[in-house]
Coordinates of C-alpha atoms in Angstrom, one line a residue:
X1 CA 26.4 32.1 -157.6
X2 CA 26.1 29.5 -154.6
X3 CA 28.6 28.9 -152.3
X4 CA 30.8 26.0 -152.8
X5 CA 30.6 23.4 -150.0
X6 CA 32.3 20.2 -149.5
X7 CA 30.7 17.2 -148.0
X8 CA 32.1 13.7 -146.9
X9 CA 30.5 10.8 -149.6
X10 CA 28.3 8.8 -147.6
X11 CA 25.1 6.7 -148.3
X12 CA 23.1 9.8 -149.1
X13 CA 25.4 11.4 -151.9
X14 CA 27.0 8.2 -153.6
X15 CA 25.0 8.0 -156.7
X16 CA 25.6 11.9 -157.5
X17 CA 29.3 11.5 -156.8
X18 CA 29.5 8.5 -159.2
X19 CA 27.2 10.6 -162.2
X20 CA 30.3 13.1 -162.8
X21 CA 31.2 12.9 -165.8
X22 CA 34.7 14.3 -167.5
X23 CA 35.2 15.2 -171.2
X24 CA 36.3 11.8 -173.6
X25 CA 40.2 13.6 -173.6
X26 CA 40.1 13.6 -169.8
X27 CA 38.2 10.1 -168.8
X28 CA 42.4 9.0 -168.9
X29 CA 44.1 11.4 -166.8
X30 CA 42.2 11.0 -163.3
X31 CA 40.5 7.9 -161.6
X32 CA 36.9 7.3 -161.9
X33 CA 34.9 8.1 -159.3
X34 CA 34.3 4.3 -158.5
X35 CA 37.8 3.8 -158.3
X36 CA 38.3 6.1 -156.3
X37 CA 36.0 5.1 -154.3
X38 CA 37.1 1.9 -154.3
X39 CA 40.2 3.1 -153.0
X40 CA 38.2 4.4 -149.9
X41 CA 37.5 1.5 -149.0
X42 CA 40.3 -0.6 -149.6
X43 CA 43.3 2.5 -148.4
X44 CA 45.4 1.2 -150.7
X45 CA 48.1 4.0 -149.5
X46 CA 47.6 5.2 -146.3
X47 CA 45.6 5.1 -143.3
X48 CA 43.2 7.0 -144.0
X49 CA 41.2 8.0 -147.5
X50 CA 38.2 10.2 -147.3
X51 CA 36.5 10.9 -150.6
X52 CA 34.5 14.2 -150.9
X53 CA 31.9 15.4 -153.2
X54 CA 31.9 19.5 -154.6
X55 CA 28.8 21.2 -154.7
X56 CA 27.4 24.8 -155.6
X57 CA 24.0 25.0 -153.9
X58 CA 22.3 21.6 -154.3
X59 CA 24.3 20.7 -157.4
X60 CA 27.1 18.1 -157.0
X61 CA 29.4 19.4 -159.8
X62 CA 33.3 17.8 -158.4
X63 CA 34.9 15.1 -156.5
X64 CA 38.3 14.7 -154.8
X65 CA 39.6 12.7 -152.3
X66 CA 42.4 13.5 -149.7
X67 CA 44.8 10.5 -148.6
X68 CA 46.5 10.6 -145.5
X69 CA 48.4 9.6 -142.6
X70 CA 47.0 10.9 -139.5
X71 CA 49.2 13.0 -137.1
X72 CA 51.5 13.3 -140.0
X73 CA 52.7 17.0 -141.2
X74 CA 53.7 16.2 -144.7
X75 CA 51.8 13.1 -145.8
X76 CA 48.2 14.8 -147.5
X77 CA 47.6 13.8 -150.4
X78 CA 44.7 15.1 -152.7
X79 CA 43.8 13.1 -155.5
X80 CA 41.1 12.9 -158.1
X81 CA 40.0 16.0 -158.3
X82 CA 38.0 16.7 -161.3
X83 CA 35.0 19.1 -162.4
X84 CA 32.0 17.5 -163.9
X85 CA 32.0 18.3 -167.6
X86 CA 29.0 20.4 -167.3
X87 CA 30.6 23.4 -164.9
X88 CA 33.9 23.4 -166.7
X89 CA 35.0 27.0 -167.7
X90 CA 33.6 28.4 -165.0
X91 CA 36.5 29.0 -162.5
X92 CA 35.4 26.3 -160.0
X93 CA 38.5 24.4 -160.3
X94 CA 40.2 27.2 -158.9
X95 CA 37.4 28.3 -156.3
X96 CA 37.0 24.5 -155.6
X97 CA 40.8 23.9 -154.7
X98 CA 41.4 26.9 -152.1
X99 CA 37.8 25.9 -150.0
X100 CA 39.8 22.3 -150.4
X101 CA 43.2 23.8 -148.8
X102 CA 41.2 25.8 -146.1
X103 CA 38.8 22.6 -144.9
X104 CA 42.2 20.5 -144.6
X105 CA 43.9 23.4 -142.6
X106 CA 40.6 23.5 -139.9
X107 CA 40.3 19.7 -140.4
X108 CA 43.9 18.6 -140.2
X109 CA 45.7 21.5 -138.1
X110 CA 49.3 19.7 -138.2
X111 CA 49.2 19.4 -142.0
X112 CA 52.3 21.7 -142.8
X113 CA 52.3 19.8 -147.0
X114 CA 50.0 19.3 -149.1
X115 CA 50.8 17.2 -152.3
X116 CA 49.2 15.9 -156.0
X117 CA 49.9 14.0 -158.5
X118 CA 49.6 14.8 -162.3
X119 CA 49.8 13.3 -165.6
X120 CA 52.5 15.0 -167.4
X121 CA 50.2 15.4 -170.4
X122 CA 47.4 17.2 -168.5
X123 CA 48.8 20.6 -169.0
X124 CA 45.3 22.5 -167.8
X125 CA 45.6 20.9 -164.4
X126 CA 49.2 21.7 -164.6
X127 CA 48.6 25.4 -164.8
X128 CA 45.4 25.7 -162.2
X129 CA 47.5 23.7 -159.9
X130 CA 50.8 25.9 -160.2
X131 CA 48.7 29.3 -160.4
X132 CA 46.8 28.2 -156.7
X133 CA 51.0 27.6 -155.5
X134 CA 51.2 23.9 -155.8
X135 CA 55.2 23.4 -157.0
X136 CA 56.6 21.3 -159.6
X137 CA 59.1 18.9 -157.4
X138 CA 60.6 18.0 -160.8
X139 CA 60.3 14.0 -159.8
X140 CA 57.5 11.2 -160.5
X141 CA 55.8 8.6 -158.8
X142 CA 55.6 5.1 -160.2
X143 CA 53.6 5.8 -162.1
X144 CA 55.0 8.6 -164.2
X145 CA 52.5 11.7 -162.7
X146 CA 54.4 14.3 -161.9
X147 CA 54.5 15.5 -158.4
X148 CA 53.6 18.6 -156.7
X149 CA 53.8 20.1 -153.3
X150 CA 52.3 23.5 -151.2
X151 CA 53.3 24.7 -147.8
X152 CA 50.7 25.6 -145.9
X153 CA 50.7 28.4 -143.6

């Protein structure tokens, strides 16, 4: 197995990020990667919105983005995260979400919270997201996603 590596979507790495492809059941519960970014471009949040693209050797298998207000220590955001349909079941969800914790720790040194947004339905992400220490706040955001939060250390 490769090492998992995260890289900044740029020119170079647009048309792989946008080929991931989720399951029909889960095409609903995240935004595309066009959206996303779309977002990007548009910060429609916060100041700043870097989308990133998952790989395992040369092959891009995820995407997530991390929205943020720099300087901050409690506004990080990580958003849609999702595995390509392809290298589902193969615990890099799990692997792929503590080398995302670790980069925003060297990246973003002040960030003391982490948070995420889920669809109340998607009861996988609910589980991989409380089993890596994410916490259910037990509130919603606008839009009815359920929100979770990690201390970092």
């Amino acid at each position: 197995m490769n090492p998992i590596t995260i890289e900044p979507i740029d020119k170079t790495n647009w048309e792989e990020a946008i080929a991931i492809s989720l399951l029909e059941t889960q095409v609903n519960l995240v935004p595309t990667v066009i959206e996303s970014l779309a977002y990007a471009y548009v910060k429609p949040w916060d100041a700043a919105f870097d989308p990133y693209l998952l790989r395992e050797g040369d092959k891009a298998f995820g995407f997530f983005y991390l929205s943020y207000t720099p300087a901050s220590t409690d506004n990080y955001w990580i958003g849609g995260f999702q595995i390509d349909k392809d290298y589902q079941g193969k615990g890099l969800g799990s692997q792929s979400l503590y080398m995302i914790l670790e980069s925003i720790q060297e990246k973003h040194p002040q960030c003391q919270i982490i948070s995420l947004t889920v669809e109340k339905s998607n009861a996988r992400a609910r589980a991989l997201y409380e089993k890596i220490g994410f916490i259910n706040q037990e509130l919603e955001n606008q839009d009815g996603e359920v929100i979770y939060k990690m201390k970092l250390k």
